[in-house]
Coordinates of C-alpha atoms in Angstrom, one line a residue:
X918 CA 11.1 1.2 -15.3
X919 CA 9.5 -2.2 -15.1
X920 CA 11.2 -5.1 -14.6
X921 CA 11.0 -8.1 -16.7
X922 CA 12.5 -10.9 -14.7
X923 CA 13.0 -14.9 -15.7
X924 CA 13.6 -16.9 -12.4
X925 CA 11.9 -19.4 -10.0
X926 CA 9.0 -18.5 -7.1
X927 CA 12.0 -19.6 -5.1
X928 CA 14.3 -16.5 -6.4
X929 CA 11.0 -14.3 -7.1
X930 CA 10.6 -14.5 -2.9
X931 CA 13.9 -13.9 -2.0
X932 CA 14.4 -11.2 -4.2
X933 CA 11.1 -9.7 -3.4
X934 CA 12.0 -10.2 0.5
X935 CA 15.2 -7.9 0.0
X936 CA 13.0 -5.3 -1.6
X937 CA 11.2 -5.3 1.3
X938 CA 14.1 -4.6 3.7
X939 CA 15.1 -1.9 1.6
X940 CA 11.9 0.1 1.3
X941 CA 11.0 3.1 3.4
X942 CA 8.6 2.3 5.0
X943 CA 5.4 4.7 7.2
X944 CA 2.8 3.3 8.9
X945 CA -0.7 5.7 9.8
X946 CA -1.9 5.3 13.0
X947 CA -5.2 6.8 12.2
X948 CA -7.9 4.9 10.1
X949 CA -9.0 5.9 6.7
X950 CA -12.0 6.2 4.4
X951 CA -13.1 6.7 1.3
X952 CA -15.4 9.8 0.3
X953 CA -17.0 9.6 -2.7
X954 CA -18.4 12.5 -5.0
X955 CA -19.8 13.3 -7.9
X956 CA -17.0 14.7 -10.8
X957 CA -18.5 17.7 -10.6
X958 CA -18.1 18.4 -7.3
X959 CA -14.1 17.9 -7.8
X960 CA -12.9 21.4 -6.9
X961 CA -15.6 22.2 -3.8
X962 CA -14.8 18.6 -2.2
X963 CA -11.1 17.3 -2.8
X964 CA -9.6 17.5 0.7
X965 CA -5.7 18.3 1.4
X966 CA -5.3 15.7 3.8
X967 CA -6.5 13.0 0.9
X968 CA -3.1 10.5 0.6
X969 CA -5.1 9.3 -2.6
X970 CA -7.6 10.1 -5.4
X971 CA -9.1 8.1 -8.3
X972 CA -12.1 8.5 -10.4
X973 CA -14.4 6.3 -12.8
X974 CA -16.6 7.3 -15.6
X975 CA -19.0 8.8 -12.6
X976 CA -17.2 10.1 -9.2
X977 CA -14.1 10.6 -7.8
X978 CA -12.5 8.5 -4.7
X979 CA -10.6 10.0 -2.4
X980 CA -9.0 8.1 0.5
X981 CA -9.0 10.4 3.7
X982 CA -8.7 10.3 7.7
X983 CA -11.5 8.9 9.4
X984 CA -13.7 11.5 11.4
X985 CA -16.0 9.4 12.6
X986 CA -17.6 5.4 12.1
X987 CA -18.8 5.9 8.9
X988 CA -17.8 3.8 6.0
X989 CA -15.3 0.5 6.1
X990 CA -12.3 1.7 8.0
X991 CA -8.7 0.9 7.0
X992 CA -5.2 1.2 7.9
X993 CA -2.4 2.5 6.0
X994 CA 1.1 1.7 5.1
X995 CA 3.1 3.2 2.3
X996 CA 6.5 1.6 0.8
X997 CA 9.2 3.6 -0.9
X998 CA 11.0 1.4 -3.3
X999 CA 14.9 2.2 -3.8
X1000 CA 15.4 3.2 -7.1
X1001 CA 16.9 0.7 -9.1
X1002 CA 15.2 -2.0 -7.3
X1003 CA 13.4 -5.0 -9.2
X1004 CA 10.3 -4.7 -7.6
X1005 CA 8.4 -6.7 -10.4
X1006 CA 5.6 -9.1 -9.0
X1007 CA 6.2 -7.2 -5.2
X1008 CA 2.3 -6.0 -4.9
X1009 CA 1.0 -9.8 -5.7
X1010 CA 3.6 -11.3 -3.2
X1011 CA 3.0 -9.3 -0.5
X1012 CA -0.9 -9.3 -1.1
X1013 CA -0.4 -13.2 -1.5
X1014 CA 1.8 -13.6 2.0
X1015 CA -1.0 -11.6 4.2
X1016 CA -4.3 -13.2 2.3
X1017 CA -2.4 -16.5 3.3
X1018 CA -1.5 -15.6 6.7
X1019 CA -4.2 -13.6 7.7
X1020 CA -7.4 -14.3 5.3
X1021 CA -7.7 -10.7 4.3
X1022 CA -7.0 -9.2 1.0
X1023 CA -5.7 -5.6 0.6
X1024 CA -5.5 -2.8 -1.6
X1025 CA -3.0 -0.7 -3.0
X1026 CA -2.9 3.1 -4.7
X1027 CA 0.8 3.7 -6.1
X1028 CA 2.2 7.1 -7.0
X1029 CA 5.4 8.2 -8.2
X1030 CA 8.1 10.5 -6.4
X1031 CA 11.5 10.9 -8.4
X1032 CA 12.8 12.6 -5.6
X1033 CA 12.2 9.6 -3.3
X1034 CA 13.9 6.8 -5.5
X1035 CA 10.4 6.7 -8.0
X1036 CA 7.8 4.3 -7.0
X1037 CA 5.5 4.4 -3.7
X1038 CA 2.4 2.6 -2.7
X1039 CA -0.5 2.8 -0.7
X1040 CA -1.7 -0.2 1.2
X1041 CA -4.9 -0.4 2.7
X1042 CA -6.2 -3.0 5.0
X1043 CA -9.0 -3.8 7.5
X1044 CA -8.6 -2.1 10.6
X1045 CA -9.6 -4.7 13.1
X1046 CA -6.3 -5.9 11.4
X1047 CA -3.5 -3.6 12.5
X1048 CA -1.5 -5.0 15.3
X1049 CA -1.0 -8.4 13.8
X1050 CA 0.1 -7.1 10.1
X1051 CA 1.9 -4.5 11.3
X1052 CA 3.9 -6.7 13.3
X1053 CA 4.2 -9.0 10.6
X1054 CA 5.0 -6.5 8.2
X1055 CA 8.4 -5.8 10.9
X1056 CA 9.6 -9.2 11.0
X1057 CA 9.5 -8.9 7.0
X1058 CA 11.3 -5.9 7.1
X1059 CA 14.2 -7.2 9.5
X1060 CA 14.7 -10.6 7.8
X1061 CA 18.2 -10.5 6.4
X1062 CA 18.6 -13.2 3.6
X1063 CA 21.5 -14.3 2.6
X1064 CA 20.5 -16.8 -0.6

């Protein structure tokens, strides 16, 4: 379910910081690519360890472990929300905070496990990038607001 919510950037951030207490939250320690193919080739080149697929009009995208140096390497996280949580406006925020703070923008694949509370995402950033938004992504996680 999406959320429609009516409320100030002031509210919007302090509900959106609770969220992110309450996700689950996985970090990958190896770097990840994306592999590109032709449609065609769908069945002979999807890979098992792929956390993500897409396609266009002319080739799929799959985002897979790193073997070696080629292509742009990122780093992964993936949030679990809680289900039930209004996590309306969540990807802009946190893509605004670390574009702010560290100049980079990300990008995100979500999925859905009903299992797992409903809504995951994907976040993908540069590698050379790691340490510091990983740890900044911790002291987001263990802020406790009270507001």
């Amino acid at each position: 379910m999406v959320n429609i919510s009516q409320e100030t950037p002031e509210q919007t951030d302090t509900r959106l910081r609770q969220v992110m207490v309450q996700t689950q939250f996985k970090a990958y320690a190896e770097p990840y690519i994306f592999d590109e193919f032709p449609i065609t080739e769908f069945s002979a080149r999807i890979r098992e360890d792929a956390l993500a697929i897409v396609r266009d009009d002319d080739v799929w995208s799959q985002l897979v472990p790193a073997k070696d140096d080629r292509g742009e390497q990122f780093q992964i996280f993936r949030l679990h929300f809680p289900a039930g949580a209004d996590n309306s406006g969540f990807v802009g925020w946190l893509a605004n905070h670390l574009k702010h703070k560290y100049g980079t923008g990300v990008f995100v694949v979500c999925g859905q496990n009903s299992a797992q509370g409903g809504i995951f995402d994907y976040w993908g950033y540069p590698a050379e990038l790691a340490n510091d938004i990983l740890a900044e992504l911790a002291s987001l996680r263990n802020q406790i607001k009270t507001d």
